[in-house]
Amino acid sequence: MVTLTQSNLQTMRKLFIVALAMFGFGFALIPFYQKICEVTGVNLLLKPAEISNTQVDVTRFVTIEFDSNLRSSLPWTFKPLETSVRIHPGELTTVLYEIRNTSTRAITGQAVPSYGPNVAEQYFKKLDCFCFTQQTLQPGESRQMQVVFVIESGLPKDVGTITLSYSFFEVEGAAKKAG
Amino acid sequence: MEAAHTHDHAHGHDDHAHHPTGLMRWVTTTNHKDIGTLYLLFSLTMFFIGGLLAFGIRAELFQPGLQYWEPEFFNQLTTMHGLIMVFGAIMPAFVGFANWQIPMMIGAPDMAFARMNNWSFWLLPPAAILLVSSFFVPGGAPAAGWTIYAPLSTQMGPGMDLGIFALHIMGASSIMGSINIVTTILNMRAPGMTLMKMPLFVWTWLITAYLLIAVMPVLAGAITMVLTDRHFGTNFFNAAGGGDPVMFQHIFWFFGHPEVYIMILPAFGIVSQVIPAFARKPLFGYASMVYATSSIAILSFIVWAHHMFTTGMPAAGQLFFMFATMLIAVPTGVKVFNWIATMWKGSMTFETPMLFACGFLFVFSMGGFTGLVCAITPIDIQIQDTYYVVAHFHYVLVAGSLFAIFSGTYFWLPKWTGHMYSETLGKAHFWLSIVFFNITFFPMHFLGLAGMPRRIPDYAMQFTDFNMIASIGALGFGLAQLLFVAAIVKCARGGEKAPANPWEGADTLEWTLPSPAPYHSFVTPPVIK
């Protein structure tokens, strides 16, 4: 015969276990979502693109503007060597950015791209980009880095200008590991 | 049943016969009625603090341009108004109702874990102090919106840490309270009270408590991640370290959407007690009400991303979340239908609880419909983050949850205090509330459709008229709530003696007890036939 107190405590234990499991579930959502994004191809900003059709559409010009930002007082300078290019859709293009570490310590940074207008993102195919890896700069070191990209010819007709904007973030604690 | 409680004190626990008096009575109490009262008073206090912040918001928005506050402080006002109203006012109020009513409605002597019940409540005041004191630290209170989205929340000053700790404590309190409620309902019902004989208020709370146990820990996880991102070098939401700010939104809304049902299901329960009592008819479609409540709870777990239609999810995802969201209209429609069917051909009278219940039905349904509008992805992309959304959720939260709380308060005040409340004050409170509520929030629909963004202290000139109307309404609505306090105080101090059952049509167990309900009730459980 189970008393009321015993069955109450049993119910409480079960419910506390559910609560603890749900706390863990919150953290489990992180790898879960990453897997989903990988499988469905969402949010692949930092992975090389594969392009299928390299037909150059010479009847059309698109202006690509390059923008650069540094976040949270990262002591670097960061700028594109040319501020804009005028190209045809389908044309393989390479541009250079330059970063310099103006501080006296080694710093690792990660660049994250964004596109304006937003709709251009799916037509902007980066084959190579410095944003695919973290960049570690020794004190005073500077580096020129390339972005190789193709604008797919399916780009909507009303998009004449695309802004590619990079923000560099400091990856704290990473420079030491990178050595 | 009548005989069961008259001898309560004879075999009651000895230690309660000479329990501490004064302040220590309230600090050390393990009595469900005392704790219910504490919850309700706490919630009333927070309601006025949150209301004061809302008044600060509406004062600034009375005219375009910046009048009173810096934009940073305005953001703190909107954020803290939301956090205080959700976690400090609405949720504790329903827990207060649960504490008072559930043991009496199922014929139990007290809550299952009386000591833990005391602790659940007394965690709240320190949490509230932490939260409110964040206004006075460098950088001010949290200002990232009540949703504390990363990366805003990962960058703010120490006020955000205080907010996170407060949420952790309130979350722990909610989880303990819910475990208590589930255990009480499952194990301590009077003999003969099967699950399907429970009053609907008890049913809605059983389901709500399960929701709380399932999602409060997820919120705790999300804010823990914000905390470690802020101070311990993790990168859950930091794009530079491989994290993703959108991830925060996914985790937050996995909590956040069930949370909005946590705030409305007990309201459904209260209304389902009040309407049959004043229509003098049993509730129409009791079983379908139970199933509708359960389906709403289950659906609430698969609709969270409708808060995130503009974050760039694939069209298939948008379609899924759109249709899943619209599906919720079906069980909700069942409920509204049942309430109206309960009234149909009933001998209705309109005392204050019934007025608030009818007001709830009318205005909550409007909020439900604008919810459907918001669910349609292409429309949501237009109106997200505008005043249309603000209008929508105030229609369901103020006219929904809050009106149900008012309705329940007037309904059970005679049982709690032993006196009838003043019908004049109650009716004045209702009419002023519903009129000023609509003056405040109805124009916000137009503002939102015209494109006025929320959480911004300034606006374009063409929005001035509607904003002035809304601000005047807000002042009126706020002042009308003083009548609520007056009605409660008057009722607590004296007035016409309330009979055991002042409502002709009310038939649940608490009405078999004398008014005011004795300190210990149903020590010998009643038998339900």
XYZ file of C-alpha atoms in Angstrom:
708
model
C 0.000 0.000 0.000
C 1.467 3.278 -1.095
C 0.667 6.269 1.062
C -0.342 9.587 -0.416
C 2.995 11.152 0.578
C 4.907 8.398 -1.200
C 2.902 8.661 -4.396
C 3.201 12.454 -4.258
C 6.977 12.216 -3.973
C 7.044 9.743 -6.828
C 5.058 12.106 -9.047
C 7.356 14.976 -8.069
C 10.462 12.968 -8.965
C 9.063 12.120 -12.391
C 8.126 15.720 -13.087
C 11.533 17.013 -11.964
C 13.153 14.553 -14.355
C 10.966 15.903 -17.165
C 12.018 19.450 -16.252
C 15.704 18.484 -16.230
C 15.331 16.673 -19.543
C 13.736 19.753 -21.082
C 16.645 21.887 -19.824
C 18.944 19.525 -21.693
C 16.643 19.594 -24.687
C 17.158 23.365 -24.929
C 20.877 22.770 -25.412
C 20.269 19.805 -27.718
C 18.441 22.173 -30.046
C 21.787 23.730 -31.046
C 23.317 20.669 -32.797
C 19.827 19.711 -33.957
C 19.358 22.985 -35.821
C 22.881 22.903 -37.200
C 22.136 19.484 -38.688
C 18.870 20.733 -40.160
C 20.568 23.728 -41.730
C 23.248 21.473 -43.174
C 20.750 19.023 -44.643
C 18.387 21.640 -46.047
C 21.140 23.977 -47.241
C 19.970 26.944 -45.190
C 22.514 29.449 -43.940
C 25.590 28.275 -45.844
C 27.232 31.711 -45.793
C 30.604 30.344 -44.829
C 30.879 27.431 -47.251
C 32.126 27.434 -50.867
C 29.322 27.401 -53.407
C 29.020 25.024 -56.322
C 27.955 26.576 -59.577
C 26.302 24.699 -62.373
C 25.904 27.183 -65.218
C 28.728 29.562 -66.076
C 27.093 31.097 -69.124
C 28.028 34.795 -69.176
C 25.107 37.116 -69.833
C 26.843 39.925 -71.731
C 23.596 41.825 -72.293
C 23.482 42.811 -68.618
C 25.691 44.649 -66.162
C 25.579 44.370 -62.401
C 27.452 46.706 -60.096
C 28.953 45.039 -57.045
C 29.872 47.359 -54.194
C 32.242 46.217 -51.470
C 31.877 47.243 -47.890
C 33.925 46.403 -44.810
C 33.212 46.695 -41.088
C 34.962 45.843 -37.847
C 33.025 44.908 -34.784
C 33.621 45.529 -31.098
C 36.764 47.656 -31.347
C 38.807 45.044 -33.153
C 42.179 46.818 -33.513
C 42.554 46.078 -37.210
C 42.186 47.982 -40.420
C 40.084 46.265 -43.028
C 39.220 47.544 -46.505
C 38.564 46.350 -50.046
C 41.211 47.339 -52.606
C 38.515 48.463 -55.005
C 35.191 49.776 -53.785
C 33.093 48.515 -56.690
C 33.208 46.508 -59.909
C 30.879 46.414 -62.882
C 30.488 42.886 -64.239
C 28.222 40.632 -66.265
C 26.185 37.905 -64.561
C 27.997 34.598 -64.967
C 31.432 36.213 -65.080
C 34.079 34.796 -62.734
C 35.435 37.724 -60.697
C 38.200 38.062 -58.134
C 38.546 40.981 -55.749
C 40.998 41.621 -52.916
C 40.522 42.834 -49.371
C 43.338 43.881 -47.087
C 43.530 43.466 -43.318
C 46.206 44.758 -40.982
C 46.661 44.118 -37.291
C 47.515 47.491 -35.749
C 47.784 46.159 -32.209
C 50.665 44.533 -30.368
C 49.026 41.151 -29.847
C 48.098 38.263 -32.096
C 44.382 38.305 -32.871
C 42.108 35.857 -34.636
C 39.098 37.190 -36.501
C 36.214 35.800 -38.451
C 34.486 37.660 -41.268
C 30.757 37.226 -41.832
C 29.246 38.360 -45.147
C 25.877 39.932 -45.733
C 24.162 41.078 -48.898
C 22.054 44.026 -49.872
C 19.428 43.580 -51.175
C 18.783 40.442 -49.198
C 17.323 38.626 -52.209
C 20.727 38.760 -53.945
C 22.181 36.282 -51.466
C 20.982 33.184 -53.304
C 22.464 34.358 -56.630
C 25.801 35.449 -55.180
C 28.041 32.378 -55.378
C 31.391 32.619 -53.592
C 33.862 29.995 -54.816
C 36.594 31.177 -52.507
C 36.467 33.618 -49.658
C 38.586 34.629 -46.690
C 35.423 34.223 -44.663
C 35.570 30.455 -45.045
C 38.335 30.291 -42.444
C 39.364 32.247 -39.360
C 42.199 34.690 -39.953
C 44.997 34.999 -37.408
C 47.235 38.059 -37.631
C 50.480 38.559 -35.694
C 51.173 42.087 -34.334
C 51.637 44.458 -37.255
C 51.037 41.778 -39.869
C 48.978 42.620 -42.922
C 47.442 40.317 -45.488
C 45.634 40.549 -48.799
C 42.816 38.087 -49.198
C 40.699 37.167 -52.178
C 37.041 36.649 -52.827
C 36.228 34.690 -55.989
C 32.599 34.840 -56.987
C 30.044 34.514 -59.756
C 26.679 36.235 -59.945
C 24.191 33.726 -61.299
C 22.306 34.875 -64.358
C 18.959 34.149 -62.687
C 19.382 37.373 -60.676
C 16.070 39.303 -60.815
C 16.068 42.016 -63.488
C 15.364 44.799 -61.018
C 18.566 44.210 -59.077
C 21.229 46.390 -60.690
C 23.495 46.842 -57.692
C 24.523 44.383 -55.027
C 26.391 45.374 -51.895
C 28.633 42.733 -50.404
C 29.401 43.701 -46.850
C 31.816 41.923 -44.526
C 32.021 42.346 -40.793
C 35.098 41.102 -39.000
C 34.558 39.810 -35.460
C 37.248 38.961 -32.991
C 37.247 35.286 -32.018
C 38.188 35.599 -28.390
C 40.610 33.079 -26.998
C 41.339 31.624 -30.430
C 44.635 33.426 -31.104
C 46.418 31.636 -28.291
C 45.387 28.250 -29.585
C 46.405 29.172 -33.107
C 49.720 30.083 -31.529
C -20.272 17.208 2.313
C -21.656 19.896 4.571
C -20.739 17.863 7.595
C -17.230 17.166 6.401
C -15.738 20.549 7.039
C -17.486 21.681 10.173
C -15.206 19.543 12.329
C -12.055 20.642 10.540
C -10.440 22.169 13.578
C -11.180 19.182 15.732
C -8.749 16.963 13.870
C -6.768 19.717 12.148
C -3.019 19.907 12.628
C -2.194 21.178 16.045
C 0.648 23.436 14.970
C -1.747 25.522 12.873
C -3.986 26.244 15.804
C -1.341 28.627 17.154
C 0.500 29.583 13.977
C 2.671 32.729 13.995
C 0.882 36.027 13.683
C 1.704 39.257 11.906
C 4.365 39.267 9.222
C 5.805 35.885 10.197
C 2.464 34.250 9.510
C 2.866 35.210 5.859
C 6.572 34.391 5.625
C 6.244 30.933 7.134
C 2.803 29.995 5.870
C 2.260 26.694 4.134
C -1.483 27.155 3.789
C -2.683 27.155 0.191
C -5.131 29.972 0.847
C -2.486 32.236 2.414
C -0.087 31.486 -0.419
C -2.801 32.117 -2.984
C -3.439 35.503 -1.394
C 0.290 36.295 -1.433
C 0.537 35.403 -5.126
C -2.449 37.570 -5.968
C -1.177 40.566 -3.990
C 2.292 40.201 -5.507
C 0.783 40.085 -8.961
C -1.380 43.143 -8.265
C 1.706 45.094 -7.158
C 3.657 44.086 -10.256
C 0.622 44.925 -12.398
C 0.794 48.510 -11.183
C 4.582 48.730 -11.628
C 4.239 47.401 -15.174
C 1.338 49.777 -15.722
C 3.456 52.718 -14.618
C 6.067 51.770 -17.228
C 3.315 51.497 -19.854
C 2.239 54.983 -18.896
C 5.820 56.147 -19.475
C 5.662 54.622 -22.947
C 2.317 56.194 -23.825
C 3.369 59.605 -22.475
C 6.369 59.611 -24.808
C 4.230 58.506 -27.747
C 1.546 61.125 -27.116
C 3.361 63.388 -29.551
C 5.985 62.814 -32.241
C 9.530 63.800 -31.381
C 11.339 63.103 -28.132
C 9.555 64.609 -25.115
C 10.518 62.885 -21.899
C 12.929 60.001 -22.422
C 16.098 59.226 -24.287
C 15.555 56.416 -26.822
C 17.704 54.070 -24.707
C 15.440 54.580 -21.716
C 12.362 54.141 -23.870
C 13.663 50.727 -24.912
C 14.109 49.859 -21.252
C 10.510 50.889 -20.613
C 9.069 48.646 -23.336
C 11.276 45.713 -22.331
C 10.574 45.951 -18.625
C 6.866 46.543 -19.182
C 6.736 43.269 -21.093
C 8.863 41.257 -18.679
C 7.049 42.538 -15.590
C 3.568 42.030 -17.000
C 4.293 38.531 -18.333
C 6.415 37.091 -15.527
C 5.369 39.327 -12.637
C 1.682 40.050 -13.159
C -0.182 37.574 -15.382
C 1.606 34.314 -14.533
C 1.677 34.755 -10.711
C -1.963 35.851 -10.765
C -2.998 32.549 -12.325
C -0.812 30.626 -9.882
C -2.592 32.544 -7.125
C -5.945 31.387 -8.472
C -4.594 27.835 -8.719
C -3.473 27.891 -5.092
C -6.737 29.208 -3.777
C -9.087 27.251 -5.952
C -7.622 23.914 -7.009
C -7.577 22.263 -3.546
C -11.083 23.554 -2.841
C -12.406 22.536 -6.250
C -11.098 18.964 -6.095
C -11.828 18.478 -2.390
C -8.209 18.305 -1.220
C -7.065 19.660 2.172
C -4.092 21.590 0.741
C -1.496 21.480 -2.034
C 0.626 18.329 -2.267
C 3.885 19.966 -1.162
C 2.980 22.758 1.208
C 6.571 23.670 2.142
C 7.674 23.814 -1.500
C 4.611 25.941 -2.193
C 5.838 28.515 0.333
C 9.241 28.487 -1.312
C 7.792 28.874 -4.830
C 6.118 32.059 -3.751
C 8.918 33.555 -1.699
C 11.333 33.213 -4.616
C 9.258 35.760 -6.496
C 9.785 38.957 -4.457
C 13.612 38.709 -4.615
C 13.358 38.052 -8.353
C 11.120 41.081 -8.770
C 13.543 43.226 -6.768
C 16.446 42.049 -8.951
C 14.477 42.811 -12.082
C 13.296 46.266 -11.044
C 16.643 47.252 -9.523
C 18.255 46.774 -12.936
C 16.986 50.282 -13.716
C 19.605 51.626 -11.315
C 22.755 49.889 -12.531
C 25.131 51.424 -15.126
C 23.602 51.021 -18.567
C 20.146 50.644 -17.107
C 17.579 47.880 -17.322
C 17.419 45.241 -20.069
C 16.438 46.991 -23.277
C 16.427 44.204 -25.838
C 12.652 43.728 -25.803
C 10.909 41.165 -23.593
C 12.167 38.531 -26.033
C 15.791 39.469 -25.112
C 16.989 38.592 -28.614
C 20.658 37.970 -29.162
C 22.860 39.754 -30.204
C 21.275 42.707 -28.343
C 21.098 40.759 -25.097
C 24.666 39.489 -25.423
C 25.996 43.044 -25.588
C 24.143 45.007 -22.925
C 25.352 46.176 -19.531
C 24.960 44.467 -16.154
C 21.214 45.203 -16.156
C 20.824 42.258 -18.515
C 22.562 39.952 -16.033
C 20.144 41.035 -13.321
C 17.263 40.403 -15.715
C 18.596 36.939 -16.561
C 18.992 36.012 -12.887
C 15.481 37.281 -12.187
C 14.115 35.134 -15.014
C 16.015 32.106 -13.726
C 14.507 32.517 -10.271
C 10.998 33.138 -11.599
C 11.389 30.108 -13.851
C 12.431 27.921 -10.924
C 9.432 29.215 -8.995
C 7.110 28.407 -11.901
C 8.485 24.890 -12.309
C 8.101 24.108 -8.614
C 4.622 25.603 -8.560
C 3.638 23.526 -11.590
C 4.990 20.292 -10.161
C 2.965 21.021 -7.056
C -0.181 21.666 -9.064
C 0.161 18.546 -11.246
C 0.816 16.348 -8.211
C -2.122 17.822 -6.317
C -4.504 17.312 -9.214
C -3.332 13.806 -10.080
C -3.077 12.371 -6.558
C -5.352 14.309 -4.248
C -8.781 14.477 -5.863
C -11.708 13.603 -3.635
C -12.985 10.025 -3.964
C -15.313 9.777 -6.925
C -13.892 12.797 -8.764
C -12.615 11.245 -11.967
C -10.509 13.334 -14.324
C -13.521 13.948 -16.524
C -15.549 15.204 -13.561
C -13.019 17.901 -12.636
C -14.120 21.519 -12.999
C -12.724 22.973 -16.203
C -10.538 25.466 -14.326
C -8.696 22.509 -12.810
C -8.354 20.876 -16.220
C -6.905 23.990 -17.847
C -4.435 24.344 -14.984
C -3.381 20.704 -15.240
C -2.541 21.239 -18.904
C -0.931 24.621 -18.250
C 1.264 23.130 -15.529
C 2.476 20.447 -17.924
C 3.276 23.150 -20.475
C 5.221 25.087 -17.845
C 7.251 22.041 -16.834
C 8.051 21.409 -20.481
C 9.048 24.900 -21.593
C 10.308 26.931 -18.612
C 13.494 24.806 -18.567
C 14.007 25.583 -22.262
C 13.879 29.309 -21.450
C 16.311 28.674 -18.618
C 18.619 26.997 -21.147
C 18.338 29.874 -23.614
C 19.131 32.556 -21.050
C 21.938 30.447 -19.621
C 23.452 30.419 -23.097
C 23.091 34.208 -23.275
C 24.822 34.434 -19.910
C 27.756 32.220 -20.928
C 28.039 34.059 -24.249
C 28.267 37.299 -22.281
C 30.789 36.234 -19.680
C 32.345 32.860 -20.304
C 33.491 33.027 -23.914
C 30.989 30.636 -25.454
C 29.642 31.398 -28.908
C 26.107 30.031 -29.010
C 24.733 33.176 -30.609
C 27.929 34.890 -31.729
C 28.320 34.697 -35.492
C 32.070 35.256 -35.278
C 32.586 32.138 -33.217
C 30.403 29.959 -35.405
C 27.173 30.638 -33.533
C 23.986 32.097 -34.905
C 21.773 34.836 -33.435
C 18.743 33.336 -35.202
C 19.302 30.217 -33.097
C 18.316 32.265 -30.042
C 15.004 33.091 -31.636
C 14.316 29.419 -32.363
C 15.051 28.375 -28.781
C 13.301 31.365 -27.262
C 10.102 30.859 -29.238
C 10.089 27.159 -28.541
C 9.486 28.407 -25.015
C 7.693 31.585 -26.032
C 4.793 30.199 -27.962
C 3.674 27.653 -25.357
C 4.213 30.511 -22.911
C 1.469 32.593 -24.512
C -0.910 29.656 -24.043
C 0.292 29.306 -20.467
C -1.038 32.827 -20.051
C -4.405 32.138 -21.709
C -5.428 28.554 -20.817
C -6.145 29.299 -17.120
C -8.140 32.285 -18.380
C -10.215 29.873 -20.458
C -10.679 27.855 -17.284
C -11.937 30.819 -15.269
C -14.348 31.873 -17.994
C -15.590 28.276 -18.237
C -16.532 28.441 -14.539
C -18.088 31.900 -14.684
C -20.280 31.640 -17.779
C -22.213 28.486 -16.691
C -22.715 30.023 -13.229
C -24.389 33.140 -14.590
C -26.172 31.451 -17.490
C -27.538 28.958 -14.928
C -26.807 26.090 -17.292
C -24.077 23.446 -17.227
C -21.139 24.142 -19.501
C -21.961 23.135 -23.059
C -19.611 20.482 -24.461
C -17.493 19.773 -21.384
C -15.565 16.921 -23.021
C -14.902 18.917 -26.176
C -13.561 21.743 -23.974
C -11.061 19.334 -22.434
C -9.980 18.014 -25.819
C -9.791 21.529 -27.283
C -7.557 22.671 -24.416
C -5.282 19.673 -24.894
C -5.049 20.197 -28.656
C -4.170 23.851 -28.171
C -1.410 22.757 -25.801
C -0.023 20.168 -28.208
C -0.229 22.486 -31.228
C 1.605 25.182 -29.282
C 4.808 23.156 -29.638
C 4.819 23.134 -33.436
C 4.079 26.737 -34.334
C 6.980 28.673 -32.804
C 8.587 29.806 -36.054
C 5.562 31.928 -37.003
C 7.274 34.553 -34.858
C 10.232 34.399 -37.253
C 8.785 34.571 -40.772
C 11.211 37.328 -41.744
C 14.382 35.552 -40.618
C 14.796 33.941 -44.022
C 13.439 30.437 -43.618
C 12.643 28.277 -46.654
C 9.170 28.613 -48.176
C 8.292 25.070 -47.105
C 8.984 26.038 -43.488
C 6.896 29.182 -43.784
C 3.992 27.197 -45.218
C 4.184 24.557 -42.495
C 4.216 27.092 -39.684
C 1.486 29.155 -41.319
C -0.917 26.219 -41.632
C -0.052 24.797 -38.209
C -0.780 28.205 -36.691
C -4.108 28.509 -38.471
C -5.026 25.053 -37.197
C -5.068 26.485 -33.662
C -8.109 28.515 -34.641
C -10.105 25.254 -34.746
C -9.907 24.234 -31.046
C -10.126 27.899 -30.062
C -13.248 28.218 -32.181
C -14.686 25.142 -30.449
C -14.185 26.876 -27.118
C -15.778 30.150 -28.163
C -18.679 28.199 -29.678
C -19.173 26.258 -26.455
C -19.209 29.410 -24.330
C -21.825 30.989 -26.550
C -23.818 27.752 -26.617
C -23.692 27.720 -22.810
C -25.280 31.178 -22.791
C -27.874 30.153 -25.377
C -31.323 30.101 -23.768
C -29.736 30.420 -20.329
C -31.278 32.623 -17.629
C -28.457 35.086 -17.778
C -27.752 37.840 -15.291
C -24.897 40.262 -15.647
C -23.084 40.685 -12.385
C -19.495 41.913 -12.628
C -17.848 38.468 -13.124
C -20.222 37.730 -16.008
C -19.664 41.181 -17.504
C -15.918 40.581 -17.551
C -16.458 37.091 -18.982
C -18.631 38.488 -21.781
C -16.121 41.267 -22.359
C -13.426 38.610 -22.510
C -15.385 36.609 -25.070
C -15.976 39.595 -27.320
C -12.579 41.263 -27.184
C -10.495 38.097 -26.947
C -12.154 36.812 -30.111
C -11.120 39.992 -31.886
C -7.557 39.348 -30.754
C -7.887 35.799 -31.991
C -8.917 36.985 -35.424
C -6.021 39.429 -35.719
C -3.873 36.467 -34.707
C -5.125 34.639 -37.766
C -4.262 37.681 -39.865
C -0.747 37.665 -38.426
C -0.440 33.940 -39.157
C -0.648 34.500 -42.906
C 2.998 34.640 -43.936
C 2.875 37.334 -46.653
C 0.796 39.604 -44.420
C 2.993 38.916 -41.423
C 6.054 39.952 -43.393
C 4.334 43.326 -43.894
C 3.109 43.851 -40.352
C 5.765 42.173 -38.243
C 7.321 44.529 -35.697
C 4.548 47.069 -36.261
C 1.836 48.293 -33.917
C -0.555 45.781 -35.506
C 1.259 43.061 -33.597
C 1.188 45.178 -30.436
C -2.581 45.582 -30.853
C -2.996 41.843 -31.467
C -1.210 40.610 -28.385
C -2.725 43.227 -26.107
C -6.171 42.132 -27.298
C -5.421 38.572 -26.213
C -3.333 39.342 -23.139
C -5.175 42.300 -21.627
C -8.690 41.595 -22.824
C -8.023 37.869 -22.651
C -5.909 36.965 -19.660
C -6.376 40.131 -17.596
C -10.162 40.365 -18.029
C -10.423 36.696 -17.058
C -8.357 37.461 -13.940
C -10.749 40.319 -13.089
C -13.730 38.065 -13.753
C -12.336 35.334 -11.520
C -11.433 37.805 -8.785
C -14.972 39.205 -8.542
C -16.387 35.675 -8.869
C -14.420 34.252 -5.936
C -13.958 37.381 -3.766
C -17.061 36.483 -1.701
C -15.555 33.042 -1.031
C -12.145 34.491 -0.176
C -13.245 37.402 2.032
C -16.684 36.375 3.227
C -18.137 39.648 1.966
C -19.888 40.629 -1.230
C -17.922 43.112 -3.323
C -19.552 46.381 -4.328
C -21.470 45.717 -7.534
C -21.398 49.456 -8.326
C -17.603 49.630 -8.145
C -17.269 46.368 -10.068
C -19.544 47.480 -12.868
C -17.865 50.871 -13.118
C -14.526 49.070 -13.262
C -15.747 46.834 -16.072
C -17.301 49.519 -18.261
C -14.399 51.933 -17.884
C -11.924 49.124 -18.538
C -13.533 47.820 -21.689
C -14.137 51.263 -23.155
C -10.672 52.611 -22.398
C -9.097 49.317 -23.435
C -10.555 49.677 -26.906
C -9.687 53.378 -27.092
C -6.096 52.429 -26.274
C -5.550 49.441 -28.478
C -8.005 49.642 -31.371
C -6.195 52.581 -33.055
C -2.988 50.570 -32.890
C -4.357 48.295 -35.628
C -4.531 51.270 -37.970
C -1.100 52.505 -36.885
C 0.387 49.101 -37.585
C -1.263 48.722 -40.966
C 0.040 52.170 -41.863
C 3.528 51.005 -40.945
C 4.336 52.450 -37.538
C 7.127 50.309 -36.057
C 6.950 49.145 -32.454
C 9.633 49.819 -29.811
C 10.533 53.234 -31.309
C 10.098 56.400 -29.191
C 9.515 58.710 -32.169
C 7.231 58.478 -35.184
C 6.254 60.191 -38.394
C 3.774 63.089 -38.160
C 0.884 61.249 -39.835
C 0.640 58.826 -36.910
C 0.015 61.602 -34.371
C -3.787 61.480 -34.088
C -4.110 57.764 -33.460
C -1.234 57.854 -30.986
C -2.887 60.675 -29.042
C -6.119 58.678 -28.868
C -4.214 55.610 -27.689
C -2.354 57.576 -25.005
C -5.549 59.116 -23.656
C -7.110 55.661 -23.576
C -4.086 54.283 -21.726
C -4.362 56.965 -19.041
C -8.054 56.178 -18.623
C -7.430 52.428 -18.523
C -4.721 52.867 -15.903
C -6.887 55.068 -13.687
C -9.823 52.673 -14.034
C -7.708 49.986 -12.393
C -7.695 52.039 -9.180
C -11.394 51.129 -8.962
C -10.315 47.474 -8.934
C -8.097 48.122 -5.929
C -10.907 50.092 -4.291
C -13.354 47.226 -4.871
C -10.958 44.668 -3.392
C -10.078 46.792 -0.357
C -13.725 47.597 0.317
C -14.670 43.939 0.034
C -11.827 42.756 2.258
C -12.729 45.255 4.982
C -16.398 44.488 5.193
C -19.697 44.684 3.422
C -22.693 42.512 2.987
C -22.123 39.047 4.437
C -21.665 36.501 1.651
C -23.617 33.235 1.824
C -21.840 29.931 1.144
C -22.961 30.108 -2.456
C -23.785 33.636 -3.571
C -24.203 32.562 -7.218
C -27.327 30.674 -8.113
C -25.745 28.678 -10.913
C -22.348 27.847 -9.401
C -22.083 24.159 -8.519
C -18.409 23.351 -7.877
C -17.132 22.097 -4.521
C -15.749 25.368 -3.156
C -19.306 26.725 -2.910
C -20.245 23.985 -0.449
C -17.823 25.558 2.038
C -18.936 28.512 4.146
C -17.773 32.009 3.158
C -15.091 32.980 3.963
C -13.604 29.559 3.305
C -12.268 28.107 6.589
C -8.474 28.117 7.008
C -8.474 24.320 6.682
C -11.011 22.880 4.322
C -11.807 19.327 3.210
C -9.555 17.699 5.806
C -11.992 14.828 5.378
C -12.495 14.582 1.628
C -16.033 14.999 0.322
C -17.470 12.136 -1.718
C -18.451 12.906 -5.258
C -21.328 10.916 -6.678
